[in-house]
CSV table of C-alpha atoms and ligand atoms in Angstrom, one decimal:
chain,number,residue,atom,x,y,z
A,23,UNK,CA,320.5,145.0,134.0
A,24,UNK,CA,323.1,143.2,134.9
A,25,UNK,CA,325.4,140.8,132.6
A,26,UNK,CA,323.4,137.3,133.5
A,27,UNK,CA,320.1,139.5,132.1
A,28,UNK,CA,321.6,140.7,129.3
A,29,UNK,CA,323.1,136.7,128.5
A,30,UNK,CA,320.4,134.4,129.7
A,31,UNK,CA,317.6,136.3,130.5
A,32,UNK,CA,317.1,138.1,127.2
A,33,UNK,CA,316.5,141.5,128.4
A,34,UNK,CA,314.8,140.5,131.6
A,35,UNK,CA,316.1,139.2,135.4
A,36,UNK,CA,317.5,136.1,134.5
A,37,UNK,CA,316.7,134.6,137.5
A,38,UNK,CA,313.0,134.9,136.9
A,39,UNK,CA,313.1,132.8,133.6
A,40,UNK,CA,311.9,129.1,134.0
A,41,UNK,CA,313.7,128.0,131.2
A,42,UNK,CA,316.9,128.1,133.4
A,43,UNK,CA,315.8,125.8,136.2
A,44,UNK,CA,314.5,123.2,133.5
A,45,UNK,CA,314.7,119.9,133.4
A,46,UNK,CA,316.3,120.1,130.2
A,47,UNK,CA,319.4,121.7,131.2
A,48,UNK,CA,320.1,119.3,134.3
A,49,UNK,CA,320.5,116.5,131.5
A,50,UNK,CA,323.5,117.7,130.3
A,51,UNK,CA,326.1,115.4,131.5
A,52,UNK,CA,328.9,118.4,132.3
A,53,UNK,CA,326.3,119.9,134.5
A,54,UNK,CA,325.1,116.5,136.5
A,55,UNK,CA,328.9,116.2,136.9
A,56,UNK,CA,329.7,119.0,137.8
A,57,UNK,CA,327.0,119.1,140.7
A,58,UNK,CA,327.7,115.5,142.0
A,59,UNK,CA,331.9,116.8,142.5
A,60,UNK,CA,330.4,120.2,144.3
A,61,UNK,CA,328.4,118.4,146.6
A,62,UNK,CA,330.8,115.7,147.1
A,63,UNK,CA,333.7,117.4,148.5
A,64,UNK,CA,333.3,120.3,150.6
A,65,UNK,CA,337.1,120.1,151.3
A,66,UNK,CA,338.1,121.4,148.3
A,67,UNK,CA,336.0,124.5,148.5
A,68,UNK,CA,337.6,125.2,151.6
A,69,UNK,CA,341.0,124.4,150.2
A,70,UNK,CA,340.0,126.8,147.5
A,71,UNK,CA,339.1,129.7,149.4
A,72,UNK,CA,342.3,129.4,152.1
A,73,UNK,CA,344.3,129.9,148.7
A,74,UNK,CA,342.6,133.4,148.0
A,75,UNK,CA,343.5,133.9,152.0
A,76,UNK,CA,347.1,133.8,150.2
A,77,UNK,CA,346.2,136.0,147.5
A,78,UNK,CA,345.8,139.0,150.1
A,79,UNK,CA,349.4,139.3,150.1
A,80,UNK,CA,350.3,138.2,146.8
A,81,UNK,CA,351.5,141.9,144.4
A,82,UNK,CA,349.0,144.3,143.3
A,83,UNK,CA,349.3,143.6,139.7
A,84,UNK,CA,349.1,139.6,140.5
A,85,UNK,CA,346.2,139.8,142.2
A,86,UNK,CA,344.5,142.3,140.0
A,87,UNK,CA,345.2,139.2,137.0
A,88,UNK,CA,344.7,136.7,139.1
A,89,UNK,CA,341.2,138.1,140.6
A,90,UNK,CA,339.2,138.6,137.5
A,91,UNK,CA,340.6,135.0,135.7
A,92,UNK,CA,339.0,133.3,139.0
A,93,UNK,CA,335.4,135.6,138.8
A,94,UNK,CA,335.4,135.0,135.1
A,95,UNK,CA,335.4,131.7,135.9
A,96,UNK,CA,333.1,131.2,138.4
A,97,UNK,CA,330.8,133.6,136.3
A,98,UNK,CA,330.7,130.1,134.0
A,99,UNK,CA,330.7,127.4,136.7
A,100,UNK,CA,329.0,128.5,139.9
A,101,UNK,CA,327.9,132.0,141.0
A,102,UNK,CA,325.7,133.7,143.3
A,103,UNK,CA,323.2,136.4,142.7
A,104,UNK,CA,321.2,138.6,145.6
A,105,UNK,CA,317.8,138.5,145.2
A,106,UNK,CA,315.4,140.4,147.3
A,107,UNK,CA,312.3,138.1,149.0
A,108,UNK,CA,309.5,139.3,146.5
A,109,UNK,CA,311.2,137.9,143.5
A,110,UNK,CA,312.3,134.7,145.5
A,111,UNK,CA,308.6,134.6,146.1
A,112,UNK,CA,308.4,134.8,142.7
A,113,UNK,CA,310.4,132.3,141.9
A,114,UNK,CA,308.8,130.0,144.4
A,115,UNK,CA,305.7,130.7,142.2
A,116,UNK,CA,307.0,129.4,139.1
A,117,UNK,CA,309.0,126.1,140.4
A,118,UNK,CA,307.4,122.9,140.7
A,119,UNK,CA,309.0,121.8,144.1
A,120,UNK,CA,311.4,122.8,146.9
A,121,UNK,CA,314.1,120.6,148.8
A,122,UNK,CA,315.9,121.8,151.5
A,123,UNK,CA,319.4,120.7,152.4
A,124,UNK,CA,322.4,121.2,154.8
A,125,UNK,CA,324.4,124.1,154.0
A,126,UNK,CA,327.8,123.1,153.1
A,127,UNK,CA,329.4,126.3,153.9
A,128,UNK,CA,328.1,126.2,157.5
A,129,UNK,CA,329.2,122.6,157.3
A,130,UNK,CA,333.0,124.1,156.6
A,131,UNK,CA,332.8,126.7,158.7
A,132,UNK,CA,331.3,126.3,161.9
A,133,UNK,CA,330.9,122.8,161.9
A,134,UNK,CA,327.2,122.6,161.9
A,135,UNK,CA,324.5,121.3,159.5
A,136,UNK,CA,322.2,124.3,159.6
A,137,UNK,CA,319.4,123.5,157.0
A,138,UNK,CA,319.6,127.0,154.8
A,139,UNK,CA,319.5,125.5,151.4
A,140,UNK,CA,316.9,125.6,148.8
A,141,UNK,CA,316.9,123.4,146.3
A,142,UNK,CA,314.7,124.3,143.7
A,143,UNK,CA,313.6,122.0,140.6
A,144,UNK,CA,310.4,122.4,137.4
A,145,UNK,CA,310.1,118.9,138.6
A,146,UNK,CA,308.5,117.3,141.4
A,147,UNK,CA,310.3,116.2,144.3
A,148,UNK,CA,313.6,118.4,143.2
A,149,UNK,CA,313.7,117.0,139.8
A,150,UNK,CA,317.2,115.4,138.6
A,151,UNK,CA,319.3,117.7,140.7
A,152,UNK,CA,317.8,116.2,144.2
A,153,UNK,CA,318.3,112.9,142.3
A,154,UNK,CA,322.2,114.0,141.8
A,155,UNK,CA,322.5,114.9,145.7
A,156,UNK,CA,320.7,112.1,147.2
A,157,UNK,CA,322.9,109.5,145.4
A,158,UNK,CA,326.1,111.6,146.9
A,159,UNK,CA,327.3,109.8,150.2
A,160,UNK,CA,328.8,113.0,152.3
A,161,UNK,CA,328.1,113.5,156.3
A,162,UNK,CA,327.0,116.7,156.4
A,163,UNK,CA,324.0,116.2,153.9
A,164,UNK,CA,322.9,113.0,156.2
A,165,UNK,CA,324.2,113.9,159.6
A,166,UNK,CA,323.0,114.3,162.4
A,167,UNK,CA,321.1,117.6,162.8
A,168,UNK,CA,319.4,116.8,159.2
A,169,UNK,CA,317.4,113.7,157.8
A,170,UNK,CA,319.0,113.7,154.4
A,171,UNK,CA,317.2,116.1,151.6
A,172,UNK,CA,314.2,117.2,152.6
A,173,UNK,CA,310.8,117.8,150.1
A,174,UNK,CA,309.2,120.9,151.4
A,175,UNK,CA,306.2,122.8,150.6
A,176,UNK,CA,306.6,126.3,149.2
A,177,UNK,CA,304.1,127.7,151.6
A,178,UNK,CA,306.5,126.3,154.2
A,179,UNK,CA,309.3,127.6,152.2
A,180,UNK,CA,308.0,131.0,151.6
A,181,UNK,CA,307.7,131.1,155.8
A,182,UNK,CA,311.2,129.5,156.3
A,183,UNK,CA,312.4,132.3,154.0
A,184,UNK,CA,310.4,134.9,155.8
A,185,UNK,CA,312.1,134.0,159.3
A,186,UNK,CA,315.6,134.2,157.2
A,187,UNK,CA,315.3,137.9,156.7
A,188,UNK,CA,314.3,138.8,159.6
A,189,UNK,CA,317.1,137.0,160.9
A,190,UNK,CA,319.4,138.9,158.8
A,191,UNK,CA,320.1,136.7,156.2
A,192,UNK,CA,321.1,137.3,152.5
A,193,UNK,CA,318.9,135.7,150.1
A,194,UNK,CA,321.2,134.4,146.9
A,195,UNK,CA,320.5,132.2,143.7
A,196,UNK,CA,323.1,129.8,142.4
A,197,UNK,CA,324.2,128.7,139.0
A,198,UNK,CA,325.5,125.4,138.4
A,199,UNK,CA,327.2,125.4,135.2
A,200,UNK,CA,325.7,128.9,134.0
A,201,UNK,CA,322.6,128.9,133.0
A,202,UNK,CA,321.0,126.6,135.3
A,203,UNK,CA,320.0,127.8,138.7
A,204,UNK,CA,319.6,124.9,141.0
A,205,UNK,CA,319.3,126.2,144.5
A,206,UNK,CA,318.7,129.8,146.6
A,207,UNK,CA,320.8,129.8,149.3
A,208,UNK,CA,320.5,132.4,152.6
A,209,UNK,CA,324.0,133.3,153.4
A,210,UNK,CA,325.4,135.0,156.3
A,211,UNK,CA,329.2,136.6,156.2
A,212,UNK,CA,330.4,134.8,159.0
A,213,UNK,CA,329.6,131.8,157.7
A,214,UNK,CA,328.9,131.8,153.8
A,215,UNK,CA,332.3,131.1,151.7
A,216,UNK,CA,331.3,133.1,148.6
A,217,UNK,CA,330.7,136.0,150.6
A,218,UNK,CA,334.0,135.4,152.4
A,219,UNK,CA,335.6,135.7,148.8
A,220,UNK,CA,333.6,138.1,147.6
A,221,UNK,CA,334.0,141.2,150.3
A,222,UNK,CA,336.8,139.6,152.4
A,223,UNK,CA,339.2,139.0,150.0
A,224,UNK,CA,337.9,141.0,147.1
A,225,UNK,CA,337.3,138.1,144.4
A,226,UNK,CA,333.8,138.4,143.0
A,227,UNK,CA,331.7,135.0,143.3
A,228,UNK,CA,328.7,136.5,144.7
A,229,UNK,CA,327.0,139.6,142.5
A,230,UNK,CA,325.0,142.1,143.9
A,231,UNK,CA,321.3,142.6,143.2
A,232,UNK,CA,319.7,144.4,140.6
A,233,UNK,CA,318.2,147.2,143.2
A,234,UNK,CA,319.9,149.6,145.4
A,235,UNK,CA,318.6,150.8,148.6
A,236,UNK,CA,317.5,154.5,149.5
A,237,UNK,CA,317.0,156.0,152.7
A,238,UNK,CA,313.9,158.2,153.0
A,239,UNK,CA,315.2,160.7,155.4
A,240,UNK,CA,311.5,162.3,156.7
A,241,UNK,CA,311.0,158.6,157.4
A,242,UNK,CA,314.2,158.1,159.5
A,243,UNK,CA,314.3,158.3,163.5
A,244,UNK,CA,317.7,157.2,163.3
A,245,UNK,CA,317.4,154.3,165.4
A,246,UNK,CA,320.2,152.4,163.7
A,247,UNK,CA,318.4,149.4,163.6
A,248,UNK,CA,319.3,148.9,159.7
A,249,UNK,CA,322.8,149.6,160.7
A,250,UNK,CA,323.2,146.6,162.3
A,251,UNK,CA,321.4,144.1,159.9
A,252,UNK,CA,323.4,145.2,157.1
A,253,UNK,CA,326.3,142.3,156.1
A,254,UNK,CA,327.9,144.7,153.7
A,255,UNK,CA,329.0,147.8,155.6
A,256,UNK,CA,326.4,150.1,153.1
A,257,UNK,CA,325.0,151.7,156.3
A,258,UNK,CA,326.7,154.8,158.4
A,259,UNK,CA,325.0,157.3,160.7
A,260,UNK,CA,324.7,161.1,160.1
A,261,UNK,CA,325.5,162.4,164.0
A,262,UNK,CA,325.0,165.9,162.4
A,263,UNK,CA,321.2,164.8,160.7
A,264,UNK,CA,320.8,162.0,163.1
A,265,UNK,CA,319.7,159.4,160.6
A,266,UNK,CA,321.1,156.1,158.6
A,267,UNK,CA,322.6,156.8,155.4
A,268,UNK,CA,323.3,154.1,152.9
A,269,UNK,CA,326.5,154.3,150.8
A,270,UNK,CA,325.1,153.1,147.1
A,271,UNK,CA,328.2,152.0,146.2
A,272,UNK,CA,328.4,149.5,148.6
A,273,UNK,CA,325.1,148.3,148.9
A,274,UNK,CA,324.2,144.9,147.4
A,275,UNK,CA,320.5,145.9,147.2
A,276,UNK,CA,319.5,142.4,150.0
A,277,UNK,CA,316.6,144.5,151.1
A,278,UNK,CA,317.8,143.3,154.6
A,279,UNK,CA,317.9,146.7,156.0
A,280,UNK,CA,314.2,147.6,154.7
A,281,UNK,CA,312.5,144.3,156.6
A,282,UNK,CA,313.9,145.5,160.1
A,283,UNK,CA,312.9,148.8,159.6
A,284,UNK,CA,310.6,150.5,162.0
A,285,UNK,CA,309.4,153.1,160.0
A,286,UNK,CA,309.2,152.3,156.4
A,287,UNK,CA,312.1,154.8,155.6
A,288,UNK,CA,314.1,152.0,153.2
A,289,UNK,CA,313.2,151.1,150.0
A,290,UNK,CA,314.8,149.4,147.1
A,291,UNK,CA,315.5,151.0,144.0
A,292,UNK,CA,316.1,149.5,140.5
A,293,UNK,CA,319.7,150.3,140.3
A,294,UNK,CA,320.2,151.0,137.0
A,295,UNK,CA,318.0,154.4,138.4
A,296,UNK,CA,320.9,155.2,140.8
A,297,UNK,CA,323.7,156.5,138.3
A,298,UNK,CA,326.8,156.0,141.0
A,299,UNK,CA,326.0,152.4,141.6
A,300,UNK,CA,324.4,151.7,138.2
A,301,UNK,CA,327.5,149.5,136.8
A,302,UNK,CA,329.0,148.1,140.3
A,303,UNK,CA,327.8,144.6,140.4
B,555,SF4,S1,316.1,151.4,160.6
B,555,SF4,FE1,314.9,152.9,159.5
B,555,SF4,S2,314.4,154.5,161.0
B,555,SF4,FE2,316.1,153.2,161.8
B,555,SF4,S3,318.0,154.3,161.2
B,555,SF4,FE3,317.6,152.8,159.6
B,555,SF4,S4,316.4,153.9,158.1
B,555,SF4,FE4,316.3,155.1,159.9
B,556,SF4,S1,322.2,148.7,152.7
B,556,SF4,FE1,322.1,147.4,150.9
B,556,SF4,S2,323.4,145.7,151.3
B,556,SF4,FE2,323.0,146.7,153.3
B,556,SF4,S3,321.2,145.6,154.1
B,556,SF4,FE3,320.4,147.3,152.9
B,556,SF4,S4,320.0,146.5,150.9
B,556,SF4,FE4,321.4,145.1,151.9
């Protein structure tokens, strides 16, 4: 289990626990603020993420101190968390109601307002948090490629999300002021900041999932197909056995690789079962 388990999930995947998308938490004034900055001014994440562009050159030591003060941080503030489809179906269960908004990070990067966020509320219409965003006046949540924040019905959701992965798309949970989970987000390197940080530049924002994946190799044909999907480099190809191998130490456990699968050769493993990757998070 990883550390968010252990702290707000009481043994169990925090993420699946509906006392941390409750209504309760998105009173708390710190939070509410906290969201309406975030949403507010995309510029400063990006300002925020060309300054650990610098830290790539900055001294070893410096960047060692410098990289776990920032994750320790955002560990508090605003975090992301891979979750594999069947327990965001699972979440989907258990929430009220859905919103979907403009991704900010696609807003930043290449300048257009494609529609992969989730919000996700124990209230209707997106509860207090969609009331926090829709009162925010920035472009790229009202411009125009969107109509503004969006209710949406999880069957329609659940179908969205579907098309996502087979896309090749990551499936992540965010905290907004740890505990609360407000949104599930479907991230893409090219375009999704925290990943950026997180494998680009080495500063931990984005955790991996609790699972691992395994190649079954009498399964295999070696058709590479998983290869290509995969947005962490986990996947190489043994010429000698001809078939995909998955390096657990780099795999964040998206189940990407196991949806484009011809064969049925991938499945996910609890990690905690795979002793070399059983502490990387
Ligand atoms: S997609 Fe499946 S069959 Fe193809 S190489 Fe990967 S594991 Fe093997
Ligand atoms: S190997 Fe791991 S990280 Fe790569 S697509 Fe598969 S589950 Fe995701």
């Amino acid at each position: 289990m990883c550390e968010f388990c252990h702290k707000h999930g009481e043994g169990k995947k925090w993420y699946l626990q509906a006392k941390n998308y409750s209504e309760d938490l998105m009173s708390d004034l710190r939070r509410r603020k906290f969201i309406k900055e975030f949403f507010e001014s995309p510029e400063s994440l990006d300002r925020d993420i060309k300054k650990l562009g610098k830290l790539d050159y900055a001294p070893g030591f410096v960047k060692r101190v410098l990289t776990k003060r920032i994750s320790n941080k955002m560990k508090k503030i605003h975090f992301g968390q891979v979750v594999p489809i069947e327990e965001v179906e699972q979440i989907f269960d258990f929430v009220t109601s859905v919103v979907r908004l403009a991704c900010m990070c696609r807003h930043l990067t290449v300048g257009s307002e494609q529609r992969y966020c989730y919000g996700v509320s124990m209230a209707p219409n997106g509860g207090q948090l969609a009331q926090v965003i829709r009162d925010i006046n920035a472009s790229y949540l009202t411009g125009p490629n969107t109509a503004g924040l969006e209710s949406i019905s999880k069957d329609e959701t659940i179908t969205k999300f579907r098309e996502y992965e087979s896309d090749g798309l990551c499936h992540t949970v965010w905290a907004f002021v740890t505990p609360f989970i407000g949104g599930i987000c479907n991230c893409d390197q090219s375009d999704c900041l925290a990943m950026r940080a997180t494998v680009t530049h080495g500063v931990p924002v984005m955790f991996r999932a609790e699972y691992v994946s395994i190649v079954n190799p009498d399964l295999c044909s070696g058709c590479r197909e998983c290869m290509r999907v995969c947005q962490f480099g986990a996947i190489g190809y043994s010429a000698a056995q001809e078939k995909a191998v998955i390096d657990p130490r780099r795999c964040y456990g998206c189940g990407i690789c196991r949806s484009v699968c011809p064969n049925e050769a991938i499945s996910l493993e609890d990690r905690s079962t795979v002793r070399i990757a059983a502490n990387i998070w």
